[in-house]
Structures are given as structure tokens and as C-alpha cells.
Amino acid sequence: MVILREMTDAEFPSYRALFIAEYALDLQHSRGYPVQKATDIATHAIDVSLTEGVNTAANSLWCILPEDDENTVIGYFWLVRNTDACWVCDFCLLPAWRGRGFGRVSLAKMEARIVEQQVSEIGLRVAVNNPAAKALYEKSGFQITGFNMIKTIP
């Protein structure tokens, strides 16, 4: 149903723009940040983490493609690995591809791929205002291990 392949240097700017837009929107909804502050934080997050773009050590950036159309990117994974654990920094399916089973299959493909690398644990964060993603992760075997909390100090 899907193929995962390494992101190219040419694809990175489009992914970066999408990440910034989506993460900024998440920060606006979950933390009430104004647009500019949310955008600044999202931009800083990706630029500091992926200093070498797709070639940043310990990071994997993958495009998700439908098997029947290897020219159409339908989503992305950004993973960071340390020893035997992997953190999903970002998993995004483009809106037109959501709710059609591609998320579940993409997660399974990602898991199979990192298991080959002797990874024994996968972690991720899901926004509180994204119950569809939470349900997908739980159906895929993820368990809640805690809660992120924040207090804004004036």
C-alpha cells in the first residue's frame, strides 16, 4: 500500500515548510501562542535539529509514497535514533490521504524498517487536540507513558 524512501535534498525545503506550518499551528492551538511566536519556535526547532538537512547525523527523513504511484509524496517521517531507541519527531500524512488506512500501514512499514536496525523502542508525542492521531497510535500498539504539561508564566 505504501513505500518509504529516503527524502532527497531537493524535497527537504518543501518538507521544512510543511513542518513549520503544521507545528506552528499545533503550538497556536495547544499553547495559545500568537502566529509569529509559534512560527518562530517551529522554525527554530527544525533548523537547530536538522542543521545538515537530510544529511544530519542520527536523523532519518523519509517520504511516504503510494505503491501504485512512486512520484506522489503523500506524507513524511522524521525520526531520530539513539542507541536502541527511536523518536518520531514528525509523522505527517497530507490531508487528502488521511482516514484511508495509509497512516496505519505507514507506521507498520516504519516499525519494520527500524526493527531491522535493532531498534527496540519507538517514542512519539501526540497533541492533546488530535484524537484521531492518538487513536491511530493506540491501534498501532503505542501506549501512553505520561503527559506533557506546561505552565505559562506571565
Tab-separated table of C-alpha atoms in Angstrom:
chain	number	residue	atom	x	y	z
A	1	MET	CA	0.000	0.000	0.000
A	2	VAL	CA	2.897	2.417	0.761
A	3	ILE	CA	6.611	2.728	0.183
A	4	LEU	CA	9.054	4.571	2.429
A	5	ARG	CA	12.090	6.109	0.789
A	6	GLU	CA	14.807	8.493	1.853
A	7	MET	CA	13.959	12.157	1.355
A	8	THR	CA	16.142	13.932	-1.190
A	9	ASP	CA	17.898	17.264	-0.749
A	10	ALA	CA	15.513	18.706	-3.337
A	11	GLU	CA	12.451	17.587	-1.320
A	12	PHE	CA	13.692	18.932	2.014
A	13	PRO	CA	12.636	22.600	1.546
A	14	SER	CA	9.008	21.567	0.890
A	15	TYR	CA	9.027	19.277	3.921
A	16	ARG	CA	10.616	22.015	6.077
A	17	ALA	CA	7.890	24.486	5.070
A	18	LEU	CA	5.150	21.942	5.821
A	19	PHE	CA	6.698	21.047	9.196
A	20	ILE	CA	6.930	24.708	10.205
A	21	ALA	CA	3.327	25.406	9.178
A	22	GLU	CA	1.907	22.325	10.930
A	23	TYR	CA	3.990	22.643	14.098
A	24	ALA	CA	3.205	26.368	14.340
A	25	LEU	CA	-0.493	25.572	14.031
A	26	ASP	CA	-0.148	22.939	16.772
A	27	LEU	CA	1.556	25.493	19.036
A	28	GLN	CA	-1.185	28.024	18.374
A	29	HIS	CA	-3.925	25.537	19.265
A	30	SER	CA	-2.257	23.707	22.137
A	31	ARG	CA	-0.433	26.607	23.796
A	32	GLY	CA	-2.296	29.644	22.567
A	33	TYR	CA	0.810	31.202	21.012
A	34	PRO	CA	0.326	34.030	18.536
A	35	VAL	CA	1.135	33.159	14.914
A	36	GLN	CA	4.568	34.825	14.812
A	37	LYS	CA	5.800	33.282	18.063
A	38	ALA	CA	4.563	29.828	17.018
A	39	THR	CA	6.211	30.166	13.607
A	40	ASP	CA	9.487	31.323	15.167
A	41	ILE	CA	9.538	28.351	17.577
A	42	ALA	CA	8.704	25.852	14.819
A	43	THR	CA	11.359	27.308	12.516
A	44	HIS	CA	13.964	27.210	15.273
A	45	ALA	CA	13.039	23.612	16.168
A	46	ILE	CA	13.677	22.218	12.702
A	47	ASP	CA	16.652	24.420	11.861
A	48	VAL	CA	18.517	23.585	15.077
A	49	SER	CA	17.676	19.877	14.861
A	50	LEU	CA	18.379	19.347	11.157
A	51	THR	CA	21.456	21.532	10.645
A	52	GLU	CA	22.556	19.442	7.670
A	53	GLY	CA	19.077	18.872	6.265
A	54	VAL	CA	18.573	15.284	5.100
A	55	ASN	CA	22.218	14.529	5.928
A	56	THR	CA	22.006	15.364	9.646
A	57	ALA	CA	23.586	12.574	11.686
A	58	ALA	CA	21.272	10.272	13.698
A	59	ASN	CA	18.210	11.608	11.832
A	60	SER	CA	16.192	9.855	9.144
A	61	LEU	CA	13.823	11.722	6.845
A	62	TRP	CA	11.551	9.547	4.729
A	63	CYS	CA	8.891	10.267	2.163
A	64	ILE	CA	5.750	8.134	2.160
A	65	LEU	CA	4.537	7.161	-1.305
A	66	PRO	CA	1.619	5.043	-2.502
A	67	GLU	CA	2.843	1.785	-4.065
A	68	ASP	CA	0.992	2.471	-7.284
A	69	ASP	CA	2.415	5.987	-7.782
A	70	GLU	CA	6.026	6.381	-6.727
A	71	ASN	CA	6.069	10.002	-7.904
A	72	THR	CA	3.461	11.246	-5.423
A	73	VAL	CA	4.572	12.070	-1.879
A	74	ILE	CA	1.639	11.541	0.499
A	75	GLY	CA	3.459	12.093	3.773
A	76	TYR	CA	6.672	12.176	5.749
A	77	PHE	CA	8.537	10.656	8.679
A	78	TRP	CA	11.272	12.383	10.653
A	79	LEU	CA	12.986	10.017	13.076
A	80	VAL	CA	15.945	10.454	15.397
A	81	ARG	CA	17.774	7.440	16.742
A	82	ASN	CA	19.946	6.928	19.784
A	83	THR	CA	21.335	3.501	20.603
A	84	ASP	CA	18.356	1.101	20.539
A	85	ALA	CA	15.558	3.679	20.700
A	86	CYS	CA	13.947	5.842	18.060
A	87	TRP	CA	11.917	9.015	18.486
A	88	VAL	CA	9.352	10.034	15.897
A	89	CYS	CA	9.855	13.790	15.653
A	90	ASP	CA	7.251	14.053	12.934
A	91	PHE	CA	4.828	11.788	11.138
A	92	CYS	CA	2.575	13.552	8.719
A	93	LEU	CA	0.159	12.371	6.089
A	94	LEU	CA	-1.060	15.064	3.753
A	95	PRO	CA	-4.742	15.851	4.417
A	96	ALA	CA	-6.084	14.220	1.235
A	97	TRP	CA	-4.569	10.883	2.290
A	98	ARG	CA	-5.809	10.775	5.888
A	99	GLY	CA	-8.554	8.430	7.073
A	100	ARG	CA	-7.888	5.877	4.334
A	101	GLY	CA	-5.612	3.395	6.105
A	102	PHE	CA	-2.347	4.927	4.919
A	103	GLY	CA	-1.376	6.044	8.436
A	104	ARG	CA	-1.649	2.572	9.935
A	105	VAL	CA	0.255	0.987	7.060
A	106	SER	CA	2.916	3.714	7.130
A	107	LEU	CA	3.507	3.186	10.856
A	108	ALA	CA	3.828	-0.568	10.324
A	109	LYS	CA	6.339	-0.049	7.485
A	110	MET	CA	8.327	2.394	9.618
A	111	GLU	CA	8.412	-0.061	12.503
A	112	ALA	CA	9.545	-2.929	10.273
A	113	ARG	CA	12.283	-0.768	8.840
A	114	ILE	CA	13.723	0.343	12.175
A	115	VAL	CA	13.470	-3.124	13.713
A	116	GLU	CA	15.979	-4.176	11.057
A	117	GLN	CA	18.325	-1.647	12.683
A	118	GLN	CA	17.979	-3.301	16.133
A	119	VAL	CA	15.700	-0.579	17.493
A	120	SER	CA	13.622	-1.936	20.364
A	121	GLU	CA	11.584	1.134	21.353
A	122	ILE	CA	9.734	3.842	19.451
A	123	GLY	CA	8.527	7.016	21.133
A	124	LEU	CA	6.446	9.923	19.943
A	125	ARG	CA	4.310	12.827	21.121
A	126	VAL	CA	0.725	13.358	20.107
A	127	ALA	CA	-1.050	16.672	20.540
A	128	VAL	CA	-3.919	16.676	23.013
A	129	ASN	CA	-6.195	18.209	20.385
A	130	ASN	CA	-5.553	15.384	17.888
A	131	PRO	CA	-7.736	12.445	18.968
A	132	ALA	CA	-7.548	10.823	15.509
A	133	ALA	CA	-3.752	10.564	15.753
A	134	LYS	CA	-3.974	9.270	19.328
A	135	ALA	CA	-6.429	6.562	18.216
A	136	LEU	CA	-4.168	5.608	15.299
A	137	TYR	CA	-1.131	5.269	17.557
A	138	GLU	CA	-3.032	3.219	20.127
A	139	LYS	CA	-4.349	0.891	17.395
A	140	SER	CA	-0.743	0.550	16.227
A	141	GLY	CA	0.392	-0.625	19.683
A	142	PHE	CA	1.656	2.595	21.250
A	143	GLN	CA	0.917	3.097	24.941
A	144	ILE	CA	0.596	6.287	26.929
A	145	THR	CA	3.609	6.658	29.208
A	146	GLY	CA	2.957	10.145	30.569
A	147	PHE	CA	1.534	13.543	29.825
A	148	ASN	CA	3.236	16.723	28.684
A	149	MET	CA	2.255	19.664	30.823
A	150	ILE	CA	3.068	23.344	30.605
A	151	LYS	CA	2.504	26.406	32.713
A	152	THR	CA	2.828	29.828	31.149
A	153	ILE	CA	4.422	32.338	33.482
A	154	PRO	CA	3.468	35.948	32.786
